[in-house]
PDB file of C-alpha atoms in Angstrom:
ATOM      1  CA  UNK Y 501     -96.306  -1.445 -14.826  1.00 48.00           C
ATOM      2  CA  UNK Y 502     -99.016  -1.756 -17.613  1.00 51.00           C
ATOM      3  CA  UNK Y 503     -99.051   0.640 -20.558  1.00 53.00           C
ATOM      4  CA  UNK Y 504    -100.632   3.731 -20.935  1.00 56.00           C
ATOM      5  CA  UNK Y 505    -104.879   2.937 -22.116  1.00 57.00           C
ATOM      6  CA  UNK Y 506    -107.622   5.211 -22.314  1.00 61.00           C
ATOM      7  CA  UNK Y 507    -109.965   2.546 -20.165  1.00 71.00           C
ATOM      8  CA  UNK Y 508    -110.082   3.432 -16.226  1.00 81.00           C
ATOM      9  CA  UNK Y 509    -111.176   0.894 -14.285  1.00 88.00           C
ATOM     10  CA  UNK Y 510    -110.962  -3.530 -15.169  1.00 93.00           C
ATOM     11  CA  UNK Y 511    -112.541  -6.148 -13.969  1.00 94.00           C
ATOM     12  CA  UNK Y 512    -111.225  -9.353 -12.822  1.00 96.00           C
ATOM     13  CA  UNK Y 513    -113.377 -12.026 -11.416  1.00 96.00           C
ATOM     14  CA  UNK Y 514    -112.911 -14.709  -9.164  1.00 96.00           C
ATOM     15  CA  UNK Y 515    -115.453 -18.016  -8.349  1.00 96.00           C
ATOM     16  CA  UNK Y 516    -114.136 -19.800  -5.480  1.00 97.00           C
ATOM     17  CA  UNK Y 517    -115.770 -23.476  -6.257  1.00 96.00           C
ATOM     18  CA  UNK Y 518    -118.365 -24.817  -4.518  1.00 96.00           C
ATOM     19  CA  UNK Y 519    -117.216 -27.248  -2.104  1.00 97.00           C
ATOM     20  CA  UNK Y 520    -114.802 -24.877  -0.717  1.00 97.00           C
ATOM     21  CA  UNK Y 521    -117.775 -22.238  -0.820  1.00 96.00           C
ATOM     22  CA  UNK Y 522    -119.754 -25.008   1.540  1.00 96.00           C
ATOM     23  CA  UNK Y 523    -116.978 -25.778   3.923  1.00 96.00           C
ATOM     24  CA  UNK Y 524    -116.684 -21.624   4.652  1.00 96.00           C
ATOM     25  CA  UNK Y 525    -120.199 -21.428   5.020  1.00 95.00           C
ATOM     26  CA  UNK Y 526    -120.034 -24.414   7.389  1.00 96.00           C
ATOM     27  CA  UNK Y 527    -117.149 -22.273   9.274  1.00 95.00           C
ATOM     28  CA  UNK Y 528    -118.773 -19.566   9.729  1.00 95.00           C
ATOM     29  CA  UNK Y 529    -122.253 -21.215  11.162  1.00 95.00           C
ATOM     30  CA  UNK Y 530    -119.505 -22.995  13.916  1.00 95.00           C
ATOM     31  CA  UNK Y 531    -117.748 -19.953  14.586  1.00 95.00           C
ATOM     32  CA  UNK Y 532    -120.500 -17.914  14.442  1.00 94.00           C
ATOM     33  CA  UNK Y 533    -119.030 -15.330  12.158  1.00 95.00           C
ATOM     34  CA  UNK Y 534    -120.056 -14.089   8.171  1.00 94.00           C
ATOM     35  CA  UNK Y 535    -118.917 -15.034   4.727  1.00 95.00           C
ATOM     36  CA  UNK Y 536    -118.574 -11.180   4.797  1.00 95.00           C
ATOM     37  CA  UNK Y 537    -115.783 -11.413   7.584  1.00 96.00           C
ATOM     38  CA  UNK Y 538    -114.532 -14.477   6.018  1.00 97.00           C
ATOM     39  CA  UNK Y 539    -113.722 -12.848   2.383  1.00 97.00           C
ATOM     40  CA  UNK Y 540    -112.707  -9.504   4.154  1.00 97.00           C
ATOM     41  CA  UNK Y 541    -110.378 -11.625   6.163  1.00 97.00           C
ATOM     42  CA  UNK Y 542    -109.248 -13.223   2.732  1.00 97.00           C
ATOM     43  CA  UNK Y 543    -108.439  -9.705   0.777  1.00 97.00           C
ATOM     44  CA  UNK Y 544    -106.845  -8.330   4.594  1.00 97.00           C
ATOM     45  CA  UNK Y 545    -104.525 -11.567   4.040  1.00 96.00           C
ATOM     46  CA  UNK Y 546    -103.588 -10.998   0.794  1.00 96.00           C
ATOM     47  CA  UNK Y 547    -102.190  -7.611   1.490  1.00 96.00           C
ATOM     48  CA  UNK Y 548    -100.369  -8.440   4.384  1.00 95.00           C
ATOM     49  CA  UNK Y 549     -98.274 -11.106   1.870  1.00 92.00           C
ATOM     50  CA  UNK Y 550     -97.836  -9.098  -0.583  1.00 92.00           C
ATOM     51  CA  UNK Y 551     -96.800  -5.564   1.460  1.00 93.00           C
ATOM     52  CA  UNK Y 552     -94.861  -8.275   3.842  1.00 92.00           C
ATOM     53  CA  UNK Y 553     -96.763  -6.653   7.459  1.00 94.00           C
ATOM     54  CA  UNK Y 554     -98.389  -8.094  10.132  1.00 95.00           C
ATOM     55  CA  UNK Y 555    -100.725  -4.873  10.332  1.00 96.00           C
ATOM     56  CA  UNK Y 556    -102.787  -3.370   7.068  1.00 95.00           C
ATOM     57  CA  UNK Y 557    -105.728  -0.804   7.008  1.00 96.00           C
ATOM     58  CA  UNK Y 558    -108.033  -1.115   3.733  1.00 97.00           C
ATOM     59  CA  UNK Y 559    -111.700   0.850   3.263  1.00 96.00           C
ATOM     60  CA  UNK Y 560    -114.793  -1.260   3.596  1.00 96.00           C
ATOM     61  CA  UNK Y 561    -117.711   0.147   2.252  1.00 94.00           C
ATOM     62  CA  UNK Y 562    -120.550   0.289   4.889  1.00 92.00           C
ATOM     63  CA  UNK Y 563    -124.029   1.091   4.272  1.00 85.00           C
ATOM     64  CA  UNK Y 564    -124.767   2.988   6.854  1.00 79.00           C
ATOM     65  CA  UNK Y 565    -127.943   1.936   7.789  1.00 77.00           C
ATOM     66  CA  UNK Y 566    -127.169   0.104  10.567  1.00 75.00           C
ATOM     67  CA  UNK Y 567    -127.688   3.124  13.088  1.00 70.00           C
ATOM     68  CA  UNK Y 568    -130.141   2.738  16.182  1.00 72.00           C
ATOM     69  CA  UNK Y 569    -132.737   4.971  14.652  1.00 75.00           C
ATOM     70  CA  UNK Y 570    -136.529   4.097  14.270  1.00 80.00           C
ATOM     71  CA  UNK Y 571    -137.138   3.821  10.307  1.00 79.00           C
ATOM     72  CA  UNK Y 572    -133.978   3.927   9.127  1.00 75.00           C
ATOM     73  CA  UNK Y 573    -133.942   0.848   7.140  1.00 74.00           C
ATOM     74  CA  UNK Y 574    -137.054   2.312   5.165  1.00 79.00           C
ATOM     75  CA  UNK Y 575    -135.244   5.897   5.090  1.00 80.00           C
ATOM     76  CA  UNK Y 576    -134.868   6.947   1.297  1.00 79.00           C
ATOM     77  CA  UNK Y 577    -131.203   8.041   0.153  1.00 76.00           C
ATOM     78  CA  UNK Y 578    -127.832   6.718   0.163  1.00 78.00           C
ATOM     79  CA  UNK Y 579    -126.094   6.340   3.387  1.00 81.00           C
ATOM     80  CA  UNK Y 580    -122.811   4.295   2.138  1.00 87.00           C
ATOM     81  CA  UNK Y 581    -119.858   5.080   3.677  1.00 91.00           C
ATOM     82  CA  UNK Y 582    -116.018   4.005   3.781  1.00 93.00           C
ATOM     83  CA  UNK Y 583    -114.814   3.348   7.281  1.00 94.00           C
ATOM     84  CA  UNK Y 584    -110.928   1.547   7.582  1.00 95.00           C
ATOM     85  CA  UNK Y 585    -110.471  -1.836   8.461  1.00 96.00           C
ATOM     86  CA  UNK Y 586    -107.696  -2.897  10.434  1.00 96.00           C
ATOM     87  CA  UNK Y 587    -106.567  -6.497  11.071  1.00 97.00           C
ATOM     88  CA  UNK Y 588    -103.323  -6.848  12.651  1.00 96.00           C
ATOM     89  CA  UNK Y 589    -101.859 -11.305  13.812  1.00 95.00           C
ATOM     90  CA  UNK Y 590     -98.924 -12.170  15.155  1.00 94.00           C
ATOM     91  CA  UNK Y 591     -96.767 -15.342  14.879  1.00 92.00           C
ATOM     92  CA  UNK Y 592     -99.439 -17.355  16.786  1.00 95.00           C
ATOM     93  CA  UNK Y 593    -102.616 -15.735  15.052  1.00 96.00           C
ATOM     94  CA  UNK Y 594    -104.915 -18.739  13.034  1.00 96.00           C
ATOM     95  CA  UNK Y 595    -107.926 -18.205  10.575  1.00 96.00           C
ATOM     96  CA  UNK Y 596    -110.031 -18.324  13.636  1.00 96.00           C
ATOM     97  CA  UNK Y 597    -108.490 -15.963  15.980  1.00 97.00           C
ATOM     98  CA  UNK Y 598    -108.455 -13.395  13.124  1.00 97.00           C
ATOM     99  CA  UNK Y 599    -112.105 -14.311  12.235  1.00 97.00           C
ATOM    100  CA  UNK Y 600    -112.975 -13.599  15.762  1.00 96.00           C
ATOM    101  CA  UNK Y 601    -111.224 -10.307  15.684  1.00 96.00           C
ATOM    102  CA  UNK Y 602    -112.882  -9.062  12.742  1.00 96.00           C
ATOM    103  CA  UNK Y 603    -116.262 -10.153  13.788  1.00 95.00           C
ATOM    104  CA  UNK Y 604    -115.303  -8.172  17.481  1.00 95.00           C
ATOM    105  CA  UNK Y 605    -113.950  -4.837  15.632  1.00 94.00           C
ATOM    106  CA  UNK Y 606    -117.296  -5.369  13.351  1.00 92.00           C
ATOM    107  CA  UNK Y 607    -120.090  -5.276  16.023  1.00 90.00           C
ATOM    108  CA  UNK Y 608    -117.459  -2.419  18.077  1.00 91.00           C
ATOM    109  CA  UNK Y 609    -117.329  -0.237  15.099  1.00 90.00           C
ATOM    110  CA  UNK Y 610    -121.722  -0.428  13.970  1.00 87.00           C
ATOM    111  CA  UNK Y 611    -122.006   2.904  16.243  1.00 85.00           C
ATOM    112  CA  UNK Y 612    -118.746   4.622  13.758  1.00 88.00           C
ATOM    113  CA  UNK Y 613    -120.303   3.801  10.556  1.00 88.00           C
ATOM    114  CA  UNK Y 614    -121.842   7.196  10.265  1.00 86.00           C
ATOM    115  CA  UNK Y 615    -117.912   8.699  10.556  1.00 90.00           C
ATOM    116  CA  UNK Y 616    -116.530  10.625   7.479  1.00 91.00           C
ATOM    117  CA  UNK Y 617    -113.623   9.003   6.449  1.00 92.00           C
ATOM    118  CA  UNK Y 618    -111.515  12.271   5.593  1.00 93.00           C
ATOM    119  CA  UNK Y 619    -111.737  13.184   9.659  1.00 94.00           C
ATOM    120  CA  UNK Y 620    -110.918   9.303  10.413  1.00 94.00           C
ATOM    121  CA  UNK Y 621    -107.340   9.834   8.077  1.00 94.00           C
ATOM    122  CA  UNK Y 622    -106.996  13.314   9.530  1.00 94.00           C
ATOM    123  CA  UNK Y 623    -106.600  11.913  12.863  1.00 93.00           C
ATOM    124  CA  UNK Y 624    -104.097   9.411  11.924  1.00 94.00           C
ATOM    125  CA  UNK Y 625    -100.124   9.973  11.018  1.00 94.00           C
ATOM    126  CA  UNK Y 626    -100.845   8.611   7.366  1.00 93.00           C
ATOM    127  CA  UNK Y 627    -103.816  10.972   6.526  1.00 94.00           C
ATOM    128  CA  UNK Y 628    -105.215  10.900   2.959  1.00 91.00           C
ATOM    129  CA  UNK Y 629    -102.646   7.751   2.582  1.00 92.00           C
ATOM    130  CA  UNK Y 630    -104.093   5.547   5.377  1.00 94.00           C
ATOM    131  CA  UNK Y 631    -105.948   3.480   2.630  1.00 94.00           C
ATOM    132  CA  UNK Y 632    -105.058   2.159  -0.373  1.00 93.00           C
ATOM    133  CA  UNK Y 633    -107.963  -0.280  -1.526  1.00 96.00           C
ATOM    134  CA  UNK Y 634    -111.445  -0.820  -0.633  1.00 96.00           C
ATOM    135  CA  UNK Y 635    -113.517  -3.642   0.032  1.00 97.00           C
ATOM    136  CA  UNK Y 636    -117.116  -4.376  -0.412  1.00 96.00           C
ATOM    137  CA  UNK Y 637    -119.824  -7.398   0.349  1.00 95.00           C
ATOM    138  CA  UNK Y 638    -123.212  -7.051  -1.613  1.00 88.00           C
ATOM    139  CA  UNK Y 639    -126.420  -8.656  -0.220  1.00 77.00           C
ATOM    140  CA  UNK Y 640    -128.463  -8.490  -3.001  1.00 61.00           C
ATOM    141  CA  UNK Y 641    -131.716 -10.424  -3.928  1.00 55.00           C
ATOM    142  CA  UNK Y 642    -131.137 -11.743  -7.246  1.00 53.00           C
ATOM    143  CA  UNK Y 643    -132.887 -10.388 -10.178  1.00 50.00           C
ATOM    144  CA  UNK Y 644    -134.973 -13.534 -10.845  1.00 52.00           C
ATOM    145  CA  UNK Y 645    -136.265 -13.786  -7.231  1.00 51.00           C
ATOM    146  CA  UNK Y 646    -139.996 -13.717  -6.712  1.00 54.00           C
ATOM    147  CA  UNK Y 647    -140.328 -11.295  -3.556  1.00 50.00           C
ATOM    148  CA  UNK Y 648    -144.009 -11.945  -2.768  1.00 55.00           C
ATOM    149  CA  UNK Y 649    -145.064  -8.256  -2.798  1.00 57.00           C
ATOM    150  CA  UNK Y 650    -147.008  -6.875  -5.689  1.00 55.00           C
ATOM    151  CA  UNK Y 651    -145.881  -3.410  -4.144  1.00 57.00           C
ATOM    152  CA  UNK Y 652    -142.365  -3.978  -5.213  1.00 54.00           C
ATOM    153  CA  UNK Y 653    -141.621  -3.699  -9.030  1.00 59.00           C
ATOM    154  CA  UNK Y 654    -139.086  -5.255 -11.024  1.00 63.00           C
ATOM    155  CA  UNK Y 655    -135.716  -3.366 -12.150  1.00 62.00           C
ATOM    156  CA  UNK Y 656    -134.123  -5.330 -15.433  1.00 69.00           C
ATOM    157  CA  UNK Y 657    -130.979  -3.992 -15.749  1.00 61.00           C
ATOM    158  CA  UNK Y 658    -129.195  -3.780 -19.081  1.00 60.00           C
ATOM    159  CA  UNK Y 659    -125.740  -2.030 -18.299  1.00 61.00           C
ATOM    160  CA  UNK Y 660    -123.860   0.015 -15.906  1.00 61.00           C
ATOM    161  CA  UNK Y 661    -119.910   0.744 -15.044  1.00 65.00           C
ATOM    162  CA  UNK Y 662    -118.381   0.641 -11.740  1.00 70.00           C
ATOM    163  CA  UNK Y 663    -115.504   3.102 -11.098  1.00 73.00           C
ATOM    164  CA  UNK Y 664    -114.066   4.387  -7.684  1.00 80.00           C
ATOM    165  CA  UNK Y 665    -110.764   6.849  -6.847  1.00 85.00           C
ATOM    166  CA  UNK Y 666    -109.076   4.010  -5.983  1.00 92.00           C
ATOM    167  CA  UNK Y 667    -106.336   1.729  -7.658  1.00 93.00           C
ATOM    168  CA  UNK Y 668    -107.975  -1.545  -6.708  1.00 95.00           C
ATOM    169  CA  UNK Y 669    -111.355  -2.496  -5.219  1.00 96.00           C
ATOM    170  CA  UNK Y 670    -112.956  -5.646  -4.571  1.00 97.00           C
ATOM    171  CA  UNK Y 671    -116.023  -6.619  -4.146  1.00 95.00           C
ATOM    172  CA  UNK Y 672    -117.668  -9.906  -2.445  1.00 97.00           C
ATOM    173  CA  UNK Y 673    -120.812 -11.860  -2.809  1.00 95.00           C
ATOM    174  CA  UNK Y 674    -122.340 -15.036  -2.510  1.00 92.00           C
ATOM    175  CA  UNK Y 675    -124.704 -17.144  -4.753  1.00 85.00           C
ATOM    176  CA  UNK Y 676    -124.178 -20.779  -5.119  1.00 88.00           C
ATOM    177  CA  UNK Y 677    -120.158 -19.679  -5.114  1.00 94.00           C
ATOM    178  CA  UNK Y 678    -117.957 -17.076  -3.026  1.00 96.00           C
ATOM    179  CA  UNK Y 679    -117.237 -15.005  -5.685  1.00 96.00           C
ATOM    180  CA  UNK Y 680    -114.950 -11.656  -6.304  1.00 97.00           C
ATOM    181  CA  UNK Y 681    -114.811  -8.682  -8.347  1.00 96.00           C
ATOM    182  CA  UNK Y 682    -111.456  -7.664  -8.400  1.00 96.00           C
ATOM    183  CA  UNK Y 683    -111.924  -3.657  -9.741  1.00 95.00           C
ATOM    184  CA  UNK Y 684    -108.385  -2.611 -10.655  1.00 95.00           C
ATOM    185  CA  UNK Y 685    -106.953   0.480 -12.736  1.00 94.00           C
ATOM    186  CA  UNK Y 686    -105.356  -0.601 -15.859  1.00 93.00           C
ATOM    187  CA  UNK Y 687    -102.970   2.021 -16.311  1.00 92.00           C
ATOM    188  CA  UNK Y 688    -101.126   1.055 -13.440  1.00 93.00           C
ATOM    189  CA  UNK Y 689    -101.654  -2.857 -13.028  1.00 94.00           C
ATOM    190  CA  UNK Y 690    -101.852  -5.318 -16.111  1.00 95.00           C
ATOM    191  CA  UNK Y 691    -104.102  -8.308 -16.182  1.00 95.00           C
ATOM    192  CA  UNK Y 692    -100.900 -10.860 -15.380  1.00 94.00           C
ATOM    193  CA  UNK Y 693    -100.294  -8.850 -11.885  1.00 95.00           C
ATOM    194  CA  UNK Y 694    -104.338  -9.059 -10.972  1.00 96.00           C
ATOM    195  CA  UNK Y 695    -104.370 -12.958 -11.867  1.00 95.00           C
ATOM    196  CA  UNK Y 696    -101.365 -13.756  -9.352  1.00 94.00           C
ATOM    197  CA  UNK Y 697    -103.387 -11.814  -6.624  1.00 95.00           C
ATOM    198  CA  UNK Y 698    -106.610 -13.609  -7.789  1.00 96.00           C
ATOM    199  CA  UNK Y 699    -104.814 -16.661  -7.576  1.00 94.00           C
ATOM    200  CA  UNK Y 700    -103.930 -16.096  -4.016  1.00 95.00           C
ATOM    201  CA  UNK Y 701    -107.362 -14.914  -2.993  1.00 96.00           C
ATOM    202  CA  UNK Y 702    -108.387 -18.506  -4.211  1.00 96.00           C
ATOM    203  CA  UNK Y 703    -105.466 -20.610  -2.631  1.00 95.00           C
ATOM    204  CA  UNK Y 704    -106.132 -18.785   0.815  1.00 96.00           C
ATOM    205  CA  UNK Y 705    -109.774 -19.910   0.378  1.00 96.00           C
ATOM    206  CA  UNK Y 706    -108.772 -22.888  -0.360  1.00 95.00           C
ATOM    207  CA  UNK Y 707    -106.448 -23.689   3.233  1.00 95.00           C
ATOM    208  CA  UNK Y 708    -108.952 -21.533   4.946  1.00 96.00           C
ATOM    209  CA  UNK Y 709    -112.013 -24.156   3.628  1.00 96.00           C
ATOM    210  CA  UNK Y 710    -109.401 -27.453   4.822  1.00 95.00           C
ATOM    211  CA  UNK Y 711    -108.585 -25.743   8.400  1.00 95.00           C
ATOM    212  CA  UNK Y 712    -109.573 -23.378  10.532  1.00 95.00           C
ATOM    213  CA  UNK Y 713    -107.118 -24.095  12.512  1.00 96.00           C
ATOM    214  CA  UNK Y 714    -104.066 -23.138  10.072  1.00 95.00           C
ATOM    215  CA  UNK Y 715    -101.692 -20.866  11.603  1.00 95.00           C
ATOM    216  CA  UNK Y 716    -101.127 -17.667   9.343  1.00 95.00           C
ATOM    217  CA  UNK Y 717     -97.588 -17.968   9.203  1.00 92.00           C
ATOM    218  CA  UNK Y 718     -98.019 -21.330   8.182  1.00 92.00           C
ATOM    219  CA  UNK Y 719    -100.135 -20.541   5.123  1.00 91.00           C
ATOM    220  CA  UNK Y 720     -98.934 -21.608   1.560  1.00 85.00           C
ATOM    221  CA  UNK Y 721     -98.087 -18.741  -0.412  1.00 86.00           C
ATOM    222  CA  UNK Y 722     -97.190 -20.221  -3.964  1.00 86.00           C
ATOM    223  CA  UNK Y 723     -99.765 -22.305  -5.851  1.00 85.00           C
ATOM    224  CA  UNK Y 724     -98.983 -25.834  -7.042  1.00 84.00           C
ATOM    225  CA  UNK Y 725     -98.291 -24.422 -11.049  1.00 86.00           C
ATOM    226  CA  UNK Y 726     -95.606 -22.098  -9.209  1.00 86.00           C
ATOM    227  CA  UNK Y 727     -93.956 -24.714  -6.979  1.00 87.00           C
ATOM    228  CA  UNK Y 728     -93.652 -27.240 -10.690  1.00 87.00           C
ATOM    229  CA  UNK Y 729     -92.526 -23.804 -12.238  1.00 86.00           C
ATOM    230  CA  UNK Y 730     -90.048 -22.816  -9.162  1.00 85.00           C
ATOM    231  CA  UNK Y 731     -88.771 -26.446  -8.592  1.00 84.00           C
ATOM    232  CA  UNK Y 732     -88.181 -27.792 -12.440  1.00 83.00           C
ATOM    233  CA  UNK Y 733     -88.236 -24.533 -15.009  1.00 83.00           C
ATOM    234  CA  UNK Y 734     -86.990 -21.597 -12.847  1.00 83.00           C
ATOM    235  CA  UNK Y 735     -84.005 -24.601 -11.225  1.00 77.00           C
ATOM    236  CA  UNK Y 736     -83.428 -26.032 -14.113  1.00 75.00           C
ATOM    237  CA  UNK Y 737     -79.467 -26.231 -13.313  1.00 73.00           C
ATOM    238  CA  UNK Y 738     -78.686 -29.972 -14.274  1.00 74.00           C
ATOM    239  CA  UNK Y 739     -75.609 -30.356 -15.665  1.00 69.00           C
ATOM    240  CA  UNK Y 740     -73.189 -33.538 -16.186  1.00 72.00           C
ATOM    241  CA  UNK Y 741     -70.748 -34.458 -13.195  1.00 72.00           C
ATOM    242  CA  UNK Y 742     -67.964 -36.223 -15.139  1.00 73.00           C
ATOM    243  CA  UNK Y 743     -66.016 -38.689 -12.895  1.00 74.00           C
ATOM    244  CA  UNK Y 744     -63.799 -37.404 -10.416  1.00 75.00           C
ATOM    245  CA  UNK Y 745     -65.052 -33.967 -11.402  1.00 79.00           C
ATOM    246  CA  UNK Y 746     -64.145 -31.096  -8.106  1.00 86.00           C
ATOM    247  CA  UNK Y 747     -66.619 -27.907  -8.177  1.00 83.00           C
ATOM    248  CA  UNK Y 748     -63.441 -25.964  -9.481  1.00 86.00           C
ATOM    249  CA  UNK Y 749     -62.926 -27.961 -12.585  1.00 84.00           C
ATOM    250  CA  UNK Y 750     -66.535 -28.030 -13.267  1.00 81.00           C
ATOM    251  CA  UNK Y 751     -66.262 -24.054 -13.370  1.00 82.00           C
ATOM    252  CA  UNK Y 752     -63.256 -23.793 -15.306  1.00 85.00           C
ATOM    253  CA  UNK Y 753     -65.066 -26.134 -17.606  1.00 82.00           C
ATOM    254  CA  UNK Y 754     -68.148 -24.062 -18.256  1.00 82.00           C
ATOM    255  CA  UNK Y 755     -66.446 -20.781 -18.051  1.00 84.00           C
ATOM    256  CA  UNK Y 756     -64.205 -22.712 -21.116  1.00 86.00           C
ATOM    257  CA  UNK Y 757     -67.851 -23.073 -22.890  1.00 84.00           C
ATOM    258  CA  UNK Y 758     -69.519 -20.329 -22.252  1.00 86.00           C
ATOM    259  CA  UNK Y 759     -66.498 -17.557 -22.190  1.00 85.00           C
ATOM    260  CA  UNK Y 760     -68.034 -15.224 -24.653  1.00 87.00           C
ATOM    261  CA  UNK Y 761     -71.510 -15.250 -22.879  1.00 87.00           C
ATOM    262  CA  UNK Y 762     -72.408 -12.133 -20.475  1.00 87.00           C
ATOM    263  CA  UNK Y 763     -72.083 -13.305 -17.140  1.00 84.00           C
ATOM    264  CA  UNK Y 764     -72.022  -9.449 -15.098  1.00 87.00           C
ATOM    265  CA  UNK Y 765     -73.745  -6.287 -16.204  1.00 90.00           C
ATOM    266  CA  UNK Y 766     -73.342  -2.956 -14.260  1.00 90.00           C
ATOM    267  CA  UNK Y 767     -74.885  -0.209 -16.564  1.00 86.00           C
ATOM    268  CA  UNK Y 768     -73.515   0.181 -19.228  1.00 85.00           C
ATOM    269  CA  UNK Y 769     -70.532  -2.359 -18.772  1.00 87.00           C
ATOM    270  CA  UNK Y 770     -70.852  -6.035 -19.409  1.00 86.00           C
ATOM    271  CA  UNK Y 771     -68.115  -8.744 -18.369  1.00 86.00           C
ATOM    272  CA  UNK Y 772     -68.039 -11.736 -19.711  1.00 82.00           C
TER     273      UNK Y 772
END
């Protein structure tokens, strides 16, 4: 739990590099699916680790301009909107199948988009608790791009702050890198916690970019820091074997050298 500050909403970013940003981008042309449903699929897989379910709901931020109406993509106003996305595998489920699902639900759902997301949790057992994080992919045309149109003027911007209601938010993009925004409140997550999920985010990337093909359940969940850290700090349990040593005279023997070190603690009361 991180202390108590007065800020409200971090940032921690995330630049997957770019030859794993190329082999995605090849993926996606073969499979016919988005870096939008691949990094949506990324941040779905995350949570599913770390919550330990084969089913999650997050919010994906939709802009809402994708309705069958003449105009609309010249329509002035704001027309984002939250709408949940589910992605649910099972023992046999792969980067592609799930890819394929998400690209389905996506092109199923474009008619829903315009669906308020309070009457979407209403309907549903969980209600106001259906979603816990959001998720967003920005398509923007970068700042230094020459558009062609002497109509269109030129916005510099200098500064701005993102904030939403929500403990954590991500956000997607794509330049020369898949990169991530991870938007996270500071009172209740600290910087270390955010890191371990950015480095997951980056080490699913990473399997996804080598194959496809990868089974879910087969997916490396501990980076190769953790597995050193895990195999030769966390273990660290070497201890000399003298000859004809059994395993109870090597515990009466450390028991003999360490007998005034705490070995149980229940409350209050401490055994040695």
């Amino acid at each position: 739990m991180a202390s108590m500050c007065e800020e409200k909403m971090a940032k921690y970013h995330i630049c997957i590099n770019k030859e794993d940003t190329s082999r995605m981008i090849k993926t996606a042309r073969e499979h016919k699916v988005t870096l939008s449903n691949i990094a949506e699929m990324l941040w779905g897989l995350v949570l599913m680790k770390y919550a330990g379910l084969d089913d999650i709901v997050f919010g994906k931020v939709v802009s809402g301009r994708n309705a069958d109406i003449k105009g609309i993509e010249n329509a002035v106003g704001i027309y984002v909107n939250i709408v949940p996305e589910r992605i649910k595998i099972n023992k046999e489920s792969t980067f592609q199948s799930v890819l394929r699902q998400i690209a389905e639900d996506y092109y199923e759902g474009l008619n829903y988009e315009y669906c308020p997301l309070a009457e979407i949790q209403a309907g549903t057992a969980l209600k106001s608790h259906l979603i816990g994080s959001i998720f967003t992919f920005e398509n923007f045309i970068p700042s230094n791009t020459d558009i062609g149109d002497p109509e269109y003027c030129k916005i510099n911007l200098h500064a701005y702050r993102e904030e939403t209601n929500y403990e954590i938010s991500v956000k997607a993009g794509v330049s020369e890198t898949l990169d991530f925004d991870i938007l996270y409140n500071p009172n209740t997550y600290t910087l270390a916690e955010i890191s371990l999920i950015g480095q997951r985010i980056e080490l699913f990337a990473s399997e996804l970019a080598q194959n496809v093909n990868t089974k879910i359940s087969e997916m490396k969940l501990v980076t190769a820091d953790e597995t050193y850290q895990i195999l030769n700090v966390f273990n660290a349990t070497n201890i000399e074997i003298k000859e004809k040593e059994t395993i109870n005279s090597v515990f009466e023997r450390i028991v003999e050298e360490n007998a005034d070190k705490v070995a149980v603690v229940c409350g209050a009361h401490k055994l040695t």
